[in-house]
Tab-separated table of C-alpha atoms and ligand atoms in Angstrom:
chain	number	residue	atom	x	y	z
A	1	MET	CA	-61.521	-31.459	29.729
A	2	PRO	CA	-63.737	-31.165	32.852
A	3	GLY	CA	-62.166	-32.200	36.143
A	4	THR	CA	-58.648	-31.495	34.911
A	5	ARG	CA	-56.388	-28.461	34.616
A	6	PHE	CA	-56.805	-28.721	30.823
A	7	THR	CA	-59.903	-26.564	30.357
A	8	ASP	CA	-58.526	-23.928	27.952
A	9	ILE	CA	-58.315	-25.939	24.720
A	10	ARG	CA	-57.464	-23.834	21.668
A	11	HIS	CA	-58.328	-25.462	18.311
A	12	PHE	CA	-56.675	-24.370	15.064
A	13	ASP	CA	-57.600	-25.413	11.509
A	14	THR	CA	-54.065	-24.566	10.429
A	15	ILE	CA	-51.085	-23.313	12.359
A	16	ASP	CA	-47.343	-23.509	11.822
A	17	SER	CA	-46.671	-25.501	15.002
A	18	THR	CA	-48.688	-25.987	18.181
A	19	ASN	CA	-45.409	-26.078	20.140
A	20	ARG	CA	-44.299	-22.734	18.695
A	21	TYR	CA	-47.708	-21.226	19.519
A	22	LEU	CA	-47.701	-22.355	23.154
A	23	LEU	CA	-44.090	-21.331	23.750
A	24	GLU	CA	-45.064	-17.827	22.722
A	25	ALA	CA	-48.175	-18.001	24.924
A	26	ALA	CA	-45.985	-19.178	27.832
A	27	ARG	CA	-43.686	-16.183	27.369
A	28	ALA	CA	-46.746	-13.922	27.440
A	29	GLY	CA	-47.748	-15.446	30.807
A	30	ALA	CA	-50.301	-18.118	29.845
A	31	PRO	CA	-51.077	-20.389	32.804
A	32	GLU	CA	-50.342	-24.080	33.126
A	33	GLY	CA	-52.842	-26.295	31.379
A	34	VAL	CA	-53.427	-24.399	28.130
A	35	VAL	CA	-53.774	-26.867	25.254
A	36	ALA	CA	-53.259	-26.179	21.543
A	37	VAL	CA	-54.590	-28.667	19.005
A	38	ALA	CA	-54.378	-28.374	15.235
A	39	ASP	CA	-56.007	-30.044	12.257
A	40	HIS	CA	-52.946	-29.183	10.229
A	41	GLN	CA	-49.432	-27.880	10.920
A	42	SER	CA	-47.557	-26.145	8.119
A	43	ALA	CA	-44.238	-26.449	9.981
A	44	GLY	CA	-44.717	-29.279	12.478
A	45	ARG	CA	-41.487	-29.741	14.374
A	46	GLY	CA	-39.571	-32.856	15.374
A	47	ARG	CA	-36.365	-32.821	17.369
A	48	LEU	CA	-33.111	-31.322	16.073
A	49	GLY	CA	-34.809	-29.258	13.370
A	50	ARG	CA	-36.591	-32.264	11.842
A	51	ARG	CA	-40.138	-32.109	10.484
A	52	TRP	CA	-43.281	-33.822	11.689
A	53	GLU	CA	-45.564	-34.887	8.843
A	54	ALA	CA	-49.344	-35.282	8.914
A	55	PRO	CA	-51.894	-34.549	6.175
A	56	ALA	CA	-54.661	-32.124	7.230
A	57	GLY	CA	-57.485	-33.582	9.294
A	58	THR	CA	-55.956	-36.998	9.881
A	59	ASN	CA	-53.903	-37.145	13.072
A	60	LEU	CA	-53.735	-35.784	16.604
A	61	LEU	CA	-51.356	-32.813	16.807
A	62	VAL	CA	-51.477	-31.368	20.295
A	63	SER	CA	-49.312	-29.462	22.763
A	64	VAL	CA	-49.794	-28.705	26.448
A	65	LEU	CA	-48.226	-25.987	28.566
A	66	LEU	CA	-46.883	-27.243	31.897
A	67	ARG	CA	-45.334	-25.243	34.717
A	68	PRO	CA	-44.212	-28.213	36.788
A	69	GLU	CA	-42.662	-28.033	40.243
A	70	LEU	CA	-39.775	-30.179	39.070
A	71	PRO	CA	-36.120	-30.250	40.065
A	72	VAL	CA	-34.274	-29.068	37.001
A	73	ASP	CA	-32.412	-32.380	36.612
A	74	GLN	CA	-35.716	-34.231	36.321
A	75	GLY	CA	-37.113	-32.050	33.569
A	76	HIS	CA	-37.457	-35.094	31.296
A	77	LEU	CA	-40.392	-36.281	33.412
A	78	ALA	CA	-42.537	-33.541	31.854
A	79	SER	CA	-42.303	-35.230	28.466
A	80	ALA	CA	-42.476	-38.705	30.015
A	81	VAL	CA	-45.898	-38.038	31.557
A	82	VAL	CA	-47.287	-36.975	28.164
A	83	ALA	CA	-45.905	-40.118	26.513
A	84	LEU	CA	-47.342	-42.263	29.315
A	85	ALA	CA	-50.743	-40.536	29.114
A	86	ALA	CA	-50.803	-41.265	25.380
A	87	LEU	CA	-50.122	-44.946	26.134
A	88	ASP	CA	-52.985	-44.885	28.668
A	89	ALA	CA	-55.346	-43.253	26.156
A	90	VAL	CA	-54.582	-45.739	23.380
A	91	ASP	CA	-54.990	-48.627	25.802
A	92	LEU	CA	-58.281	-47.236	27.124
A	93	GLU	CA	-59.812	-46.389	23.744
A	94	LEU	CA	-58.496	-49.289	21.659
A	95	GLY	CA	-57.019	-51.879	24.000
A	96	LEU	CA	-53.660	-51.590	22.260
A	97	GLU	CA	-50.415	-51.811	24.233
A	98	LEU	CA	-47.750	-49.429	22.980
A	99	MET	CA	-44.202	-48.987	24.233
A	100	VAL	CA	-41.859	-46.028	24.573
A	101	LYS	CA	-38.617	-45.931	22.617
A	102	TRP	CA	-35.995	-43.780	24.288
A	103	PRO	CA	-35.997	-40.855	24.268
A	104	ASN	CA	-39.339	-39.810	22.809
A	105	ASP	CA	-41.106	-42.170	20.424
A	106	LEU	CA	-44.158	-44.352	20.896
A	107	LEU	CA	-43.911	-47.667	19.111
A	108	ALA	CA	-46.420	-50.323	18.150
A	109	ALA	CA	-45.677	-53.916	19.149
A	110	ASP	CA	-44.027	-54.525	15.752
A	111	GLY	CA	-41.575	-51.666	16.380
A	112	ARG	CA	-43.084	-49.141	13.964
A	113	LYS	CA	-43.299	-45.528	15.100
A	114	LEU	CA	-46.788	-44.381	16.008
A	115	ALA	CA	-46.084	-41.089	17.747
A	116	GLY	CA	-43.341	-38.660	18.682
A	117	VAL	CA	-43.017	-36.299	21.638
A	118	LEU	CA	-41.224	-32.953	21.553
A	119	ALA	CA	-40.614	-31.034	24.795
A	120	GLU	CA	-39.377	-27.448	24.544
A	121	ALA	CA	-38.538	-25.506	27.695
A	122	ASP	CA	-39.121	-21.784	27.988
A	123	TRP	CA	-35.682	-21.008	29.443
A	124	ALA	CA	-36.229	-17.278	28.956
A	125	SER	CA	-38.805	-17.222	31.753
A	126	ALA	CA	-36.979	-19.660	34.030
A	127	ALA	CA	-36.171	-18.368	37.493
A	128	PRO	CA	-32.534	-17.217	37.542
A	129	GLY	CA	-30.023	-19.460	39.234
A	130	THR	CA	-31.351	-22.697	40.524
A	131	PRO	CA	-34.347	-25.063	40.153
A	132	PRO	CA	-37.262	-25.501	39.648
A	133	ALA	CA	-37.323	-26.431	36.000
A	134	PRO	CA	-38.674	-23.809	33.592
A	135	PRO	CA	-42.133	-23.874	32.012
A	136	VAL	CA	-42.259	-26.476	29.303
A	137	VAL	CA	-44.372	-27.078	26.231
A	138	VAL	CA	-44.810	-30.759	25.470
A	139	GLY	CA	-46.157	-31.594	22.030
A	140	ILE	CA	-47.184	-34.970	20.741
A	141	GLY	CA	-48.052	-36.063	17.230
A	142	ILE	CA	-50.015	-39.324	17.178
A	143	ASN	CA	-50.638	-41.065	13.862
A	144	VAL	CA	-54.358	-41.656	14.275
A	145	ASN	CA	-55.868	-42.133	10.787
A	146	TRP	CA	-52.771	-41.575	8.646
A	147	PRO	CA	-51.045	-43.547	7.240
A	148	ASP	CA	-53.638	-46.052	6.039
A	149	GLY	CA	-50.960	-48.307	4.597
A	150	ASP	CA	-47.436	-47.960	3.279
A	151	THR	CA	-48.611	-46.548	-0.064
A	152	ASP	CA	-49.786	-43.444	1.822
A	153	LEU	CA	-46.281	-42.693	3.043
A	154	PRO	CA	-43.303	-40.870	1.595
A	155	ASP	CA	-40.428	-43.293	0.881
A	156	GLU	CA	-38.411	-42.293	3.948
A	157	LEU	CA	-41.245	-43.294	6.322
A	158	ALA	CA	-42.471	-46.448	4.542
A	159	GLY	CA	-41.879	-49.591	6.575
A	160	THR	CA	-41.099	-47.725	9.808
A	161	THR	CA	-44.344	-45.851	10.461
A	162	THR	CA	-47.828	-46.946	11.440
A	163	SER	CA	-51.124	-45.493	12.673
A	164	LEU	CA	-53.906	-46.400	15.086
A	165	ARG	CA	-56.184	-46.894	12.081
A	166	GLN	CA	-53.832	-49.539	10.725
A	167	LEU	CA	-53.466	-51.218	14.110
A	168	ALA	CA	-57.169	-51.118	15.016
A	169	GLY	CA	-58.506	-51.758	11.506
A	170	ARG	CA	-60.911	-48.838	11.711
A	171	VAL	CA	-61.103	-45.052	11.673
A	172	VAL	CA	-60.367	-43.660	15.155
A	173	ASP	CA	-62.048	-40.564	16.663
A	174	ARG	CA	-59.371	-37.924	17.357
A	175	GLU	CA	-61.478	-35.895	19.832
A	176	ARG	CA	-62.185	-38.942	21.987
A	177	LEU	CA	-58.523	-39.816	21.979
A	178	LEU	CA	-57.625	-36.265	23.008
A	179	GLY	CA	-60.132	-36.396	25.883
A	180	ALA	CA	-58.718	-39.706	27.069
A	181	LEU	CA	-55.165	-38.368	26.840
A	182	LEU	CA	-55.912	-35.227	28.866
A	183	GLY	CA	-57.856	-37.249	31.444
A	184	ALA	CA	-54.925	-39.620	31.882
A	185	LEU	CA	-52.456	-36.751	31.947
A	186	GLU	CA	-54.039	-34.973	34.935
A	187	PRO	CA	-52.984	-37.396	37.716
A	188	ARG	CA	-49.587	-37.911	36.122
A	189	VAL	CA	-48.909	-34.151	36.060
A	190	ALA	CA	-50.121	-33.919	39.669
A	191	ASP	CA	-47.495	-36.554	40.518
A	192	LEU	CA	-44.712	-34.270	39.265
A	193	GLY	CA	-45.152	-32.111	42.377
A	194	THR	CA	-44.002	-34.721	44.924
A	195	VAL	CA	-40.926	-36.892	45.413
A	196	VAL	CA	-43.056	-40.041	45.668
A	197	GLY	CA	-45.074	-39.092	42.601
A	198	ARG	CA	-41.971	-38.406	40.528
A	199	ALA	CA	-40.533	-41.778	41.491
A	200	ALA	CA	-43.810	-43.426	40.435
A	201	GLN	CA	-43.703	-41.710	37.028
A	202	ALA	CA	-40.034	-42.611	36.515
A	203	ASP	CA	-40.865	-46.256	37.370
A	204	ALA	CA	-43.814	-46.232	34.974
A	205	LEU	CA	-41.570	-44.950	32.205
A	206	ARG	CA	-38.936	-47.615	32.881
A	207	ALA	CA	-41.635	-50.329	32.822
A	208	ARG	CA	-42.927	-49.206	29.414
A	209	CYS	CA	-39.561	-48.417	27.833
A	210	ALA	CA	-38.930	-50.900	25.008
A	211	THR	CA	-35.337	-49.691	24.765
A	212	VAL	CA	-34.305	-51.111	28.159
A	213	GLY	CA	-33.125	-54.672	27.589
A	214	THR	CA	-32.628	-54.133	23.855
A	215	ARG	CA	-29.440	-54.134	21.783
A	216	VAL	CA	-29.009	-50.581	20.514
A	217	ARG	CA	-26.860	-48.480	18.261
A	218	VAL	CA	-26.331	-45.042	19.785
A	219	GLU	CA	-25.810	-42.242	17.281
A	220	LEU	CA	-24.086	-39.207	18.735
A	221	PRO	CA	-23.109	-36.106	16.745
A	222	ASP	CA	-19.467	-37.222	16.467
A	223	HIS	CA	-19.557	-41.020	16.743
A	224	ARG	CA	-21.712	-44.123	17.174
A	225	PHE	CA	-21.415	-47.264	19.249
A	226	GLU	CA	-23.386	-50.428	19.982
A	227	GLY	CA	-24.333	-52.075	23.239
A	228	VAL	CA	-27.225	-53.278	25.380
A	229	ALA	CA	-29.471	-50.704	27.065
A	230	THR	CA	-29.657	-51.785	30.694
A	231	ASP	CA	-31.543	-49.032	32.531
A	232	LEU	CA	-32.851	-45.473	32.737
A	233	THR	CA	-31.315	-43.205	35.374
A	234	PRO	CA	-33.580	-41.095	37.641
A	235	GLU	CA	-32.711	-38.184	35.322
A	236	GLY	CA	-34.108	-40.150	32.358
A	237	HIS	CA	-30.751	-40.861	30.764
A	238	LEU	CA	-30.154	-44.194	29.035
A	239	VAL	CA	-27.534	-46.556	30.475
A	240	VAL	CA	-25.846	-48.674	27.800
A	241	GLU	CA	-23.369	-51.467	28.427
A	242	SER	CA	-20.801	-51.539	25.667
A	243	ASP	CA	-17.737	-53.824	25.723
A	244	GLY	CA	-18.131	-54.308	29.481
A	245	VAL	CA	-18.331	-50.565	30.193
A	246	LEU	CA	-21.496	-48.758	31.357
A	247	ARG	CA	-22.040	-45.537	29.413
A	248	THR	CA	-24.748	-42.977	30.141
A	249	VAL	CA	-26.388	-41.433	27.112
A	250	VAL	CA	-27.863	-38.019	27.844
A	251	ALA	CA	-29.125	-37.123	24.383
A	252	GLY	CA	-28.886	-38.640	20.975
A	253	ASP	CA	-30.655	-40.993	18.605
A	254	VAL	CA	-30.936	-44.666	19.328
A	255	VAL	CA	-31.605	-47.485	16.868
A	256	HIS	CA	-33.035	-50.744	18.224
A	257	VAL	CA	-30.682	-53.104	16.444
A	258	ARG	CA	-32.719	-56.339	16.572
A	259	ALA	CA	-35.955	-55.855	18.436
A	260	SER	CA	-37.622	-53.431	16.059
A	261	PRO	CA	-37.679	-53.050	12.291
A	262	GLY	CA	-38.489	-49.359	12.836
A	263	GLY	CA	-35.234	-48.795	14.662
B	1	LIG	C1	-40.432	-36.419	17.094
B	1	LIG	O1	-39.254	-35.909	16.589
B	1	LIG	O2	-40.767	-37.573	17.012
B	1	LIG	C2	-41.306	-35.372	17.770
B	1	LIG	C3	-42.549	-35.063	16.987
B	1	LIG	C4	-43.453	-34.084	17.718
B	1	LIG	C5	-44.584	-33.625	16.872
B	1	LIG	C6	-45.605	-32.816	17.651
B	1	LIG	S1	-47.056	-32.516	16.734
B	1	LIG	C7	-47.603	-31.373	17.910
B	1	LIG	C8	-46.377	-30.591	18.364
B	1	LIG	N1	-46.140	-29.435	17.512
B	1	LIG	C9	-45.011	-29.540	16.824
B	1	LIG	O3	-44.570	-28.686	16.015
B	1	LIG	N2	-44.385	-30.705	17.132
B	1	LIG	C10	-45.140	-31.441	18.131
B	1	LIG	P1	-38.073	-36.802	15.997
B	1	LIG	O4	-37.710	-37.877	16.955
B	1	LIG	O5	-37.032	-35.814	15.599
B	1	LIG	O6	-38.698	-37.482	14.738
B	1	LIG	C11	-38.859	-36.779	13.520
B	1	LIG	C12	-38.631	-37.768	12.409
B	1	LIG	O7	-39.702	-38.731	12.422
B	1	LIG	C13	-38.655	-37.150	11.020
B	1	LIG	O8	-37.377	-36.745	10.627
B	1	LIG	C14	-39.182	-38.292	10.165
B	1	LIG	O9	-38.129	-39.175	9.815
B	1	LIG	C15	-40.077	-39.046	11.110
B	1	LIG	N3	-41.506	-38.641	10.970
B	1	LIG	C16	-42.017	-37.465	10.527
B	1	LIG	N4	-43.359	-37.500	10.581
B	1	LIG	C17	-43.692	-38.711	11.056
B	1	LIG	C18	-44.923	-39.354	11.344
B	1	LIG	N5	-46.109	-38.751	11.173
B	1	LIG	N6	-44.880	-40.618	11.835
B	1	LIG	C19	-43.708	-41.255	12.037
B	1	LIG	N7	-42.507	-40.703	11.785
B	1	LIG	C20	-42.513	-39.446	11.313
């Protein structure tokens, strides 16, 4: 993408995972800004060992390598800027307003999941000791032309998943969307290098986070609880008020109890 740091764009017909590929490239010394994009992933990854599904040639499956000058406790901003750039791109190309569901999903207005973000840090090449944060590969899968209706979907995704094609009522050009995403990503990544810029990106995330203000069920490995999400901390953690107590959720799955059918 001219005028950005994303000029080395590596296209694959089929690959196991664009995140896996770029993590390996990062370990071999690849510079910031390398992009991997695939028509098909044979082992697309979600969080916590889950799978990311997309039939060949339908959706945008892309990862970027970032080497941000970030304090280690603000590492989440690397994935936030990719999510926000995807919102920008969808708004620019299609005039559709999406929201972010904490920690890493993009939702349509009806609460269905349209995209997921997976950030994986290359801790092996992190500087020993203290900050800055290590290099990070941020991957995003955006449902562009698949599904084209619930009949397209496996049972476990039916009713909770949508695509740009469904929302826009037409086939959407994946290359144009990628160009728009990388264009929008450039100034947001530049912001990661300054205190003021990081605050601006954290504010932008809070403003587009559908989870804040919503009643949620928080699912942790050993227990679950319900409450109202009241804020995001500067570290990107979710603050939930439950029975009059404020609890900070660092990692976990969150279900939007009323606001979204997708949860
Ligand atoms: C995510 O994980 O949402 C992160 C997905 C990141 C995928 C990109 S594609 C490019 C790059 N390379 C990779 O290998 N990965 C990244 P998580 O929150 O764990 O959600 C995964 C869950 O979402 C699955 O267990 C399914 O229930 C559901 N799911 C799978 N495919 C989906 C799809 N296409 N649309 C909506 N939901 C899906």
